[in-house]
Tab-separated table of N, CA and C in Angstrom:
chain	number	residue	atom	x	y	z
A	138	MET	N	-8.205	74.285	-17.378
A	138	MET	CA	-7.721	75.131	-18.251
A	138	MET	C	-6.955	74.571	-19.463
A	139	HIS	N	-7.093	74.979	-20.545
A	139	HIS	CA	-6.533	73.975	-21.855
A	139	HIS	C	-5.118	74.244	-21.786
A	140	LEU	N	-4.205	73.331	-22.367
A	140	LEU	CA	-2.634	73.897	-22.591
A	140	LEU	C	-2.309	74.900	-23.499
A	141	ALA	N	-3.297	75.173	-24.434
A	141	ALA	CA	-3.037	76.124	-25.562
A	141	ALA	C	-2.789	77.570	-25.254
A	142	TYR	N	-3.555	77.894	-23.850
A	142	TYR	CA	-3.534	79.338	-23.674
A	142	TYR	C	-1.954	79.564	-23.190
A	143	PRO	N	-1.331	78.972	-22.086
A	143	PRO	CA	-0.339	79.442	-21.721
A	143	PRO	C	0.895	78.960	-22.789
A	144	ALA	N	0.681	78.110	-23.733
A	144	ALA	CA	1.711	77.869	-24.727
A	144	ALA	C	1.805	78.885	-25.799
A	145	VAL	N	0.386	79.563	-26.165
A	145	VAL	CA	0.293	80.423	-26.831
A	145	VAL	C	0.998	81.884	-26.535
A	146	LEU	N	0.570	82.050	-25.128
A	146	LEU	CA	1.464	83.209	-24.417
A	146	LEU	C	2.892	82.936	-24.615
A	147	SER	N	3.375	81.955	-24.415
A	147	SER	CA	4.593	81.538	-24.246
A	147	SER	C	5.479	81.652	-25.512
A	148	VAL	N	4.954	81.304	-26.508
A	148	VAL	CA	5.256	81.538	-28.118
A	148	VAL	C	5.445	82.927	-28.136
A	149	LEU	N	4.298	83.817	-27.745
A	149	LEU	CA	4.547	85.277	-28.095
A	149	LEU	C	5.486	85.892	-27.260
A	150	LEU	N	5.738	85.451	-25.893
A	150	LEU	CA	6.786	86.106	-25.230
A	150	LEU	C	8.241	85.622	-25.870
A	151	PHE	N	8.338	84.547	-26.517
A	151	PHE	CA	9.580	84.067	-26.927
A	151	PHE	C	9.824	84.657	-28.070
A	152	CYS	N	9.066	84.942	-28.903
A	152	CYS	CA	9.094	85.676	-30.236
A	152	CYS	C	9.478	86.755	-30.152
A	153	THR	N	8.851	87.652	-29.100
A	153	THR	CA	9.210	89.127	-28.568
A	153	THR	C	10.569	89.056	-28.224
A	154	GLY	N	11.021	88.274	-27.430
A	154	GLY	CA	12.309	88.072	-26.782
A	154	GLY	C	13.380	88.131	-27.893
A	155	LEU	N	12.877	86.972	-29.204
A	155	LEU	CA	13.755	86.810	-30.141
A	155	LEU	C	14.167	87.899	-30.837
A	156	TYR	N	13.000	88.506	-31.247
A	156	TYR	CA	12.891	90.018	-31.939
A	156	TYR	C	13.756	91.201	-31.530
A	157	GLY	N	14.021	91.145	-29.939
A	157	GLY	CA	14.900	92.091	-29.424
A	157	GLY	C	16.059	91.816	-29.370
A	158	VAL	N	16.304	90.322	-29.297
A	158	VAL	CA	17.927	90.028	-29.281
A	158	VAL	C	18.294	90.415	-30.837
A	159	LEU	N	17.640	90.002	-31.861
A	159	LEU	CA	18.180	90.297	-33.196
A	159	LEU	C	18.149	91.683	-33.814
A	160	ALA	N	17.420	92.364	-33.305
A	160	ALA	CA	16.816	93.973	-33.678
A	160	ALA	C	17.475	94.993	-32.926
A	161	ARG	N	17.638	94.625	-31.568
A	161	ARG	CA	18.185	95.736	-30.701
A	161	ARG	C	19.643	96.068	-30.819
A	162	ARG	N	20.248	97.235	-30.583
A	162	ARG	CA	21.646	97.297	-30.525
A	162	ARG	C	22.276	97.725	-29.391
A	163	ASN	N	21.231	98.013	-28.339
A	163	ASN	CA	21.753	98.452	-27.002
A	163	ASN	C	22.012	96.844	-26.149
A	164	ALA	N	22.917	96.900	-25.388
A	164	ALA	CA	23.295	95.782	-24.668
A	164	ALA	C	22.345	95.436	-23.735
A	165	ILE	N	21.737	96.397	-22.907
A	165	ILE	CA	20.963	96.134	-21.739
A	165	ILE	C	19.691	95.703	-22.197
A	166	LEU	N	19.137	96.292	-23.561
A	166	LEU	CA	17.922	95.917	-24.100
A	166	LEU	C	18.109	94.358	-24.612
A	167	VAL	N	19.342	93.951	-25.159
A	167	VAL	CA	19.336	92.624	-25.584
A	167	VAL	C	19.189	91.712	-24.179
A	168	LEU	N	19.711	91.953	-23.058
A	168	LEU	CA	19.857	91.206	-21.863
A	168	LEU	C	18.179	91.106	-21.492
A	169	MET	N	17.648	92.255	-21.556
A	169	MET	CA	16.236	92.111	-21.291
A	169	MET	C	15.409	91.003	-22.138
A	170	SER	N	15.707	91.096	-23.463
A	170	SER	CA	15.108	90.379	-24.247
A	170	SER	C	15.692	88.780	-23.962
A	171	VAL	N	16.532	88.336	-23.489
A	171	VAL	CA	16.884	87.057	-23.132
A	171	VAL	C	16.139	86.744	-21.876
A	172	GLU	N	15.999	87.580	-20.999
A	172	GLU	CA	15.016	87.485	-19.963
A	172	GLU	C	13.640	87.130	-20.527
A	173	LEU	N	13.028	87.872	-21.502
A	173	LEU	CA	11.715	87.517	-21.719
A	173	LEU	C	11.818	86.109	-22.657
A	174	MET	N	12.692	85.609	-22.934
A	174	MET	CA	12.762	84.239	-23.535
A	174	MET	C	12.879	83.386	-22.818
A	175	LEU	N	13.763	83.466	-21.348
A	175	LEU	CA	13.791	82.674	-20.445
A	175	LEU	C	12.563	82.350	-19.598
A	176	ASN	N	11.893	83.518	-19.606
A	176	ASN	CA	10.419	83.706	-18.773
A	176	ASN	C	9.484	82.812	-19.913
A	177	ALA	N	9.665	82.771	-21.096
A	177	ALA	CA	8.608	82.033	-22.007
A	177	ALA	C	8.863	80.614	-21.636
A	178	VAL	N	10.215	80.426	-21.501
A	178	VAL	CA	10.727	78.899	-21.034
A	178	VAL	C	10.000	78.410	-19.950
A	179	ASN	N	10.332	79.131	-18.737
A	179	ASN	CA	9.504	78.922	-17.590
A	179	ASN	C	8.065	78.743	-17.576
A	180	LEU	N	7.366	79.597	-18.259
A	180	LEU	CA	5.838	79.595	-18.420
A	180	LEU	C	5.435	78.152	-19.097
A	181	ASN	N	6.273	77.748	-20.083
A	181	ASN	CA	6.102	76.429	-20.738
A	181	ASN	C	6.136	75.312	-19.818
A	182	LEU	N	7.518	75.342	-19.011
A	182	LEU	CA	7.680	74.235	-18.032
A	182	LEU	C	6.536	74.085	-16.814
A	183	VAL	N	6.057	75.308	-16.435
A	183	VAL	CA	5.029	75.157	-15.310
A	183	VAL	C	3.725	74.593	-16.089
A	184	ALA	N	3.535	75.291	-17.251
A	184	ALA	CA	2.220	74.686	-17.963
A	184	ALA	C	2.154	73.125	-17.939
A	185	PHE	N	3.418	72.662	-18.744
A	185	PHE	CA	3.427	71.417	-19.016
A	185	PHE	C	3.360	70.596	-17.731
A	186	ASP	N	4.055	70.873	-16.591
A	186	ASP	CA	3.942	70.393	-15.414
A	186	ASP	C	2.680	70.192	-14.724
A	187	VAL	N	1.943	71.337	-14.888
A	187	VAL	CA	0.510	71.290	-14.094
A	187	VAL	C	-0.371	70.296	-15.116
A	188	TRP	N	-0.202	70.208	-16.452
A	188	TRP	CA	-1.192	69.610	-17.393
A	188	TRP	C	-0.658	67.898	-17.167
A	189	LEU	N	0.609	67.913	-17.174
A	189	LEU	CA	1.090	66.337	-16.781
A	189	LEU	C	0.742	65.976	-15.385
A	190	SER	N	0.683	66.742	-14.512
A	190	SER	CA	0.452	66.200	-12.959
A	190	SER	C	-0.987	65.933	-12.779
A	191	LYS	N	-2.133	66.374	-13.670
A	191	LYS	CA	-3.331	65.907	-13.867
A	191	LYS	C	-3.478	64.214	-14.170
A	192	ALA	N	-2.567	63.641	-14.815
A	192	ALA	CA	-2.830	62.443	-15.436
A	192	ALA	C	-2.189	61.680	-14.348
A	193	ALA	N	-1.067	61.921	-13.519
A	193	ALA	CA	-0.530	61.145	-12.613
A	193	ALA	C	-0.722	61.520	-11.148
A	194	GLU	N	-1.108	60.366	-10.113
A	194	GLU	CA	-1.479	60.871	-9.014
A	194	GLU	C	-0.265	61.374	-8.231
A	195	GLU	N	0.972	60.444	-8.105
A	195	GLU	CA	2.026	60.806	-7.571
A	195	GLU	C	3.035	61.615	-8.437
A	196	THR	N	3.036	62.927	-8.346
A	196	THR	CA	4.179	63.479	-9.177
A	196	THR	C	5.212	64.416	-8.622
A	197	LEU	N	6.399	64.599	-9.006
A	197	LEU	CA	7.554	65.022	-8.456
A	197	LEU	C	7.437	66.747	-8.602
A	198	HIS	N	6.661	67.275	-9.555
A	198	HIS	CA	6.615	68.574	-9.973
A	198	HIS	C	8.130	68.964	-10.374
A	199	SER	N	8.580	68.088	-11.262
A	199	SER	CA	10.008	68.492	-11.942
A	199	SER	C	10.053	69.752	-12.984
A	200	GLY	N	8.959	69.946	-13.331
A	200	GLY	CA	8.956	71.080	-14.170
A	200	GLY	C	9.104	72.481	-13.378
A	201	GLN	N	8.278	72.370	-12.173
A	201	GLN	CA	8.290	73.574	-11.526
A	201	GLN	C	9.751	73.723	-10.594
A	202	ALA	N	10.365	72.637	-10.216
A	202	ALA	CA	11.862	72.468	-9.689
A	202	ALA	C	12.616	73.056	-10.890
A	203	LEU	N	12.631	72.693	-12.012
A	203	LEU	CA	13.375	73.203	-13.221
A	203	LEU	C	13.100	74.470	-13.536
A	204	THR	N	11.895	75.114	-13.314
A	204	THR	CA	11.796	76.334	-13.342
A	204	THR	C	12.294	77.244	-12.068
A	205	LEU	N	12.120	77.033	-10.946
A	205	LEU	CA	13.043	77.679	-9.968
A	205	LEU	C	14.622	77.514	-10.225
A	206	PHE	N	15.222	76.454	-10.722
A	206	PHE	CA	16.757	76.322	-11.171
A	206	PHE	C	16.945	77.340	-12.113
A	207	THR	N	16.151	77.542	-13.469
A	207	THR	CA	16.298	78.515	-14.527
A	207	THR	C	16.115	79.860	-13.846
A	208	ILE	N	15.269	79.997	-12.903
A	208	ILE	CA	15.064	81.604	-12.516
A	208	ILE	C	16.380	81.744	-11.949
A	209	ALA	N	17.069	81.006	-10.952
A	209	ALA	CA	18.301	81.418	-10.221
A	209	ALA	C	19.424	81.480	-11.198
A	210	ILE	N	19.461	80.729	-12.300
A	210	ILE	CA	20.485	81.144	-13.318
A	210	ILE	C	20.146	82.113	-14.062
A	211	ALA	N	19.054	82.820	-14.460
A	211	ALA	CA	18.961	83.961	-14.988
A	211	ALA	C	19.076	85.119	-14.196
A	212	ALA	N	18.914	84.983	-12.651
A	212	ALA	CA	19.358	86.138	-12.024
A	212	ALA	C	20.800	86.234	-12.038
A	213	ALA	N	21.455	85.278	-11.886
A	213	ALA	CA	22.899	85.474	-11.948
A	213	ALA	C	23.516	85.910	-13.451
A	214	GLU	N	22.782	85.452	-14.465
A	214	GLU	CA	23.012	85.619	-15.864
A	214	GLU	C	22.797	87.328	-15.765
A	215	ILE	N	21.755	87.916	-15.154
A	215	ILE	CA	21.513	89.428	-15.595
A	215	ILE	C	22.595	90.021	-14.644
A	216	GLY	N	23.084	89.552	-13.379
A	216	GLY	CA	23.963	90.285	-12.498
A	216	GLY	C	25.303	90.179	-13.228
A	217	ILE	N	25.747	89.336	-13.671
A	217	ILE	CA	27.066	89.083	-14.440
A	217	ILE	C	26.942	90.024	-15.751
A	218	GLY	N	25.790	89.827	-16.349
A	218	GLY	CA	25.719	90.488	-17.679
A	218	GLY	C	25.775	92.142	-17.515
A	219	LEU	N	24.980	92.442	-16.365
A	219	LEU	CA	24.896	94.008	-16.449
A	219	LEU	C	26.462	94.588	-15.707
A	220	ALA	N	26.999	93.690	-15.014
A	220	ALA	CA	28.367	94.205	-14.636
A	220	ALA	C	29.364	94.301	-15.824
A	221	ILE	N	29.113	93.410	-16.606
A	221	ILE	CA	29.967	93.463	-17.871
A	221	ILE	C	29.558	94.684	-18.661
A	222	VAL	N	28.297	94.760	-18.895
A	222	VAL	CA	27.841	95.966	-19.814
A	222	VAL	C	28.334	97.393	-19.054
A	223	LEU	N	28.247	97.443	-17.821
A	223	LEU	CA	28.869	98.788	-17.167
A	223	LEU	C	30.135	98.864	-17.227
A	224	ALA	N	30.941	97.692	-17.074
A	224	ALA	CA	32.443	97.991	-17.283
A	224	ALA	C	32.662	98.202	-18.588
A	225	VAL	N	32.129	97.873	-19.624
A	225	VAL	CA	32.515	97.953	-21.040
A	225	VAL	C	32.036	99.555	-21.231
A	226	HIS	N	30.987	100.046	-20.906
A	226	HIS	CA	30.566	101.438	-20.840
A	226	HIS	C	31.464	102.535	-20.313
A	227	ARG	N	31.854	101.817	-19.308
A	227	ARG	CA	32.768	102.848	-18.630
A	227	ARG	C	34.173	103.132	-19.567
A	228	ASN	N	34.459	101.840	-20.044
A	228	ASN	CA	35.930	101.916	-20.903
A	228	ASN	C	35.652	102.542	-22.251
A	229	ARG	N	34.736	102.208	-22.950
A	229	ARG	CA	34.402	102.493	-24.320
A	229	ARG	C	33.599	103.748	-24.498
A	230	GLY	N	32.603	104.108	-23.641
A	230	GLY	CA	31.741	105.173	-23.772
A	230	GLY	C	30.331	104.721	-24.172
A	231	THR	N	30.033	103.383	-24.446
A	231	THR	CA	28.940	103.344	-25.474
A	231	THR	C	28.683	101.827	-25.142
A	232	SER	N	27.171	101.791	-25.217
A	232	SER	CA	26.791	100.200	-25.094
A	232	SER	C	26.233	99.704	-26.416
A	233	ASP	N	26.490	100.284	-27.244
A	233	ASP	CA	25.930	100.021	-28.878
A	233	ASP	C	26.829	98.469	-29.019
A	234	ILE	N	26.208	97.743	-29.517
A	234	ILE	CA	26.774	96.491	-29.764
A	234	ILE	C	27.490	96.485	-31.134
A	235	ASP	N	27.124	97.240	-32.108
A	235	ASP	CA	27.764	97.134	-33.484
A	235	ASP	C	29.092	97.953	-33.378
A	236	LYS	N	29.000	99.066	-32.523
A	236	LYS	CA	30.422	99.920	-32.371
A	236	LYS	C	31.286	98.987	-31.458
A	237	LEU	N	30.688	98.339	-30.559
A	237	LEU	CA	31.598	97.277	-29.735
A	237	LEU	C	32.262	96.219	-30.474
A	238	ARG	N	31.431	95.662	-31.572
A	238	ARG	CA	31.947	94.644	-32.431
A	238	ARG	C	33.016	95.329	-33.294
A	239	ASP	N	32.972	96.368	-33.899
A	239	ASP	CA	33.680	97.055	-34.583
A	239	ASP	C	35.158	97.251	-34.133
A	240	THR	N	35.101	97.731	-32.692
A	240	THR	CA	36.430	97.946	-31.926
A	240	THR	C	37.114	96.814	-31.684
A	241	ALA	N	36.319	95.365	-31.478
A	241	ALA	CA	36.830	94.354	-31.088
A	241	ALA	C	37.628	93.727	-32.015
A	242	GLU	N	37.190	93.736	-33.300
A	242	GLU	CA	37.690	93.381	-34.537
A	242	GLU	C	38.983	94.065	-34.902
A	243	GLY	N	39.140	95.448	-34.814
A	243	GLY	CA	40.076	96.292	-35.009
A	243	GLY	C	40.234	96.559	-36.647
A	244	PRO	N	41.352	96.890	-37.126
A	244	PRO	CA	41.047	97.447	-38.528
A	244	PRO	C	41.518	96.280	-39.519
A	245	ALA	N	40.801	96.395	-40.530
A	245	ALA	CA	40.882	95.282	-41.562
A	245	ALA	C	42.231	95.189	-42.002
A	246	ASP	N	43.112	94.034	-42.095
A	246	ASP	CA	44.204	94.079	-42.625
A	246	ASP	C	44.241	92.845	-43.550
A	247	ASP	N	44.694	93.337	-44.852
A	247	ASP	CA	44.520	92.347	-45.731
A	247	ASP	C	45.698	91.637	-46.102
A	248	GLY	N	46.781	92.154	-45.285
A	248	GLY	CA	48.056	91.500	-45.755
A	248	GLY	C	49.004	92.302	-46.307
A	249	PRO	N	50.251	91.925	-46.583
A	249	PRO	CA	51.255	93.033	-47.019
A	249	PRO	C	50.937	93.273	-48.656
A	250	ASP	N	51.329	94.727	-49.014
A	250	ASP	CA	50.774	95.011	-50.448
A	250	ASP	C	52.019	94.295	-51.174
A	251	ASP	N	51.525	93.860	-52.385
A	251	ASP	CA	52.413	93.243	-53.429
A	251	ASP	C	52.952	93.999	-54.612
A	252	ASP	N	53.064	95.600	-53.926
A	252	ASP	CA	53.718	96.372	-54.895
A	252	ASP	C	55.093	96.251	-55.451
A	253	GLY	N	55.850	95.674	-54.523
A	253	GLY	CA	57.091	95.284	-54.678
A	253	GLY	C	57.702	96.359	-54.160
A	254	PRO	N	59.263	96.109	-53.934
A	254	PRO	CA	60.206	97.320	-53.679
A	254	PRO	C	60.533	98.159	-54.617
A	255	GLY	N	60.997	99.307	-54.014
A	255	GLY	CA	61.107	100.333	-54.803
A	255	GLY	C	59.928	101.170	-55.251
A	256	THR	N	58.757	101.205	-54.925
A	256	THR	CA	57.553	101.816	-55.417
A	256	THR	C	57.575	103.150	-55.022
A	257	GLY	N	58.147	103.376	-53.988
A	257	GLY	CA	58.303	104.565	-53.293
A	257	GLY	C	57.450	105.018	-52.331
A	258	THR	N	56.732	104.169	-51.632
A	258	THR	CA	55.769	104.013	-50.460
A	258	THR	C	56.559	103.918	-49.410
A	259	PRO	N	56.163	104.787	-48.384
A	259	PRO	CA	56.779	104.458	-47.002
A	259	PRO	C	56.107	103.247	-46.242
A	260	ALA	N	56.820	102.748	-45.372
A	260	ALA	CA	56.270	101.694	-44.780
A	260	ALA	C	55.157	102.078	-43.837
A	261	ALA	N	54.371	101.508	-43.934
A	261	ALA	CA	52.939	101.760	-43.096
A	261	ALA	C	52.782	100.799	-41.556
A	262	GLY	N	53.342	101.360	-40.881
A	262	GLY	CA	53.388	100.760	-39.306
A	262	GLY	C	52.345	101.442	-38.869
A	263	PRO	N	52.454	101.056	-37.407
A	263	PRO	CA	51.407	101.689	-36.221
A	263	PRO	C	51.625	103.345	-36.259
A	264	ALA	N	52.817	103.847	-36.258
A	264	ALA	CA	53.021	105.071	-36.047
A	264	ALA	C	52.646	105.861	-37.308
A	265	ALA	N	52.802	105.330	-38.500
A	265	ALA	CA	52.236	106.034	-39.684
A	265	ALA	C	50.535	106.048	-39.623
A	266	GLU	N	49.888	104.971	-39.510
A	266	GLU	CA	48.380	104.895	-39.094
A	266	GLU	C	48.001	105.696	-38.044
A	267	LYS	N	48.694	105.958	-37.087
A	267	LYS	CA	48.218	106.688	-35.887
A	267	LYS	C	48.570	108.285	-36.366
A	268	ALA	N	49.583	108.533	-37.325
A	268	ALA	CA	49.725	110.101	-37.842
A	268	ALA	C	48.558	110.413	-38.829
A	269	GLU	N	48.174	109.467	-39.616
A	269	GLU	CA	47.076	109.568	-40.448
A	269	GLU	C	45.710	110.021	-39.882
A	270	ALA	N	45.876	109.052	-38.803
A	270	ALA	CA	44.449	109.388	-38.123
A	270	ALA	C	44.123	110.639	-37.172
A	271	THR	N	45.342	111.219	-36.771
A	271	THR	CA	45.243	112.505	-36.230
A	271	THR	C	45.380	113.549	-37.212
A	272	ALA	N	45.841	113.372	-38.396
A	272	ALA	CA	45.873	114.467	-39.349
A	272	ALA	C	44.626	114.957	-40.082
């Protein structure tokens, strides 16, 4: 078997995962896309290990060992990632990444207004902002 076939499949998997990470808004779909990218790397590791083992008589199959390590890390990443996504969904009510980013940054604070004293505007504190939001 040629090395080109698994390499092309790996590139397609990686590009699909990259598109999913960049284009998706749901956190669970982003985690699934990261898994696709990791599986593409695993496919490359195994393909190159098999290709290089044909040249050498005694090999350690380090590509396959690294693939097993990567699979274990990916399983732990998915477990922790899903736990975080579920905790955020319980607290915020959404798993939309853009909405979560907006709530993490908070309101934009450009600094104090330079209108000077005596302009007649009341002090804008947290209570005033809350009153405006509920009105």
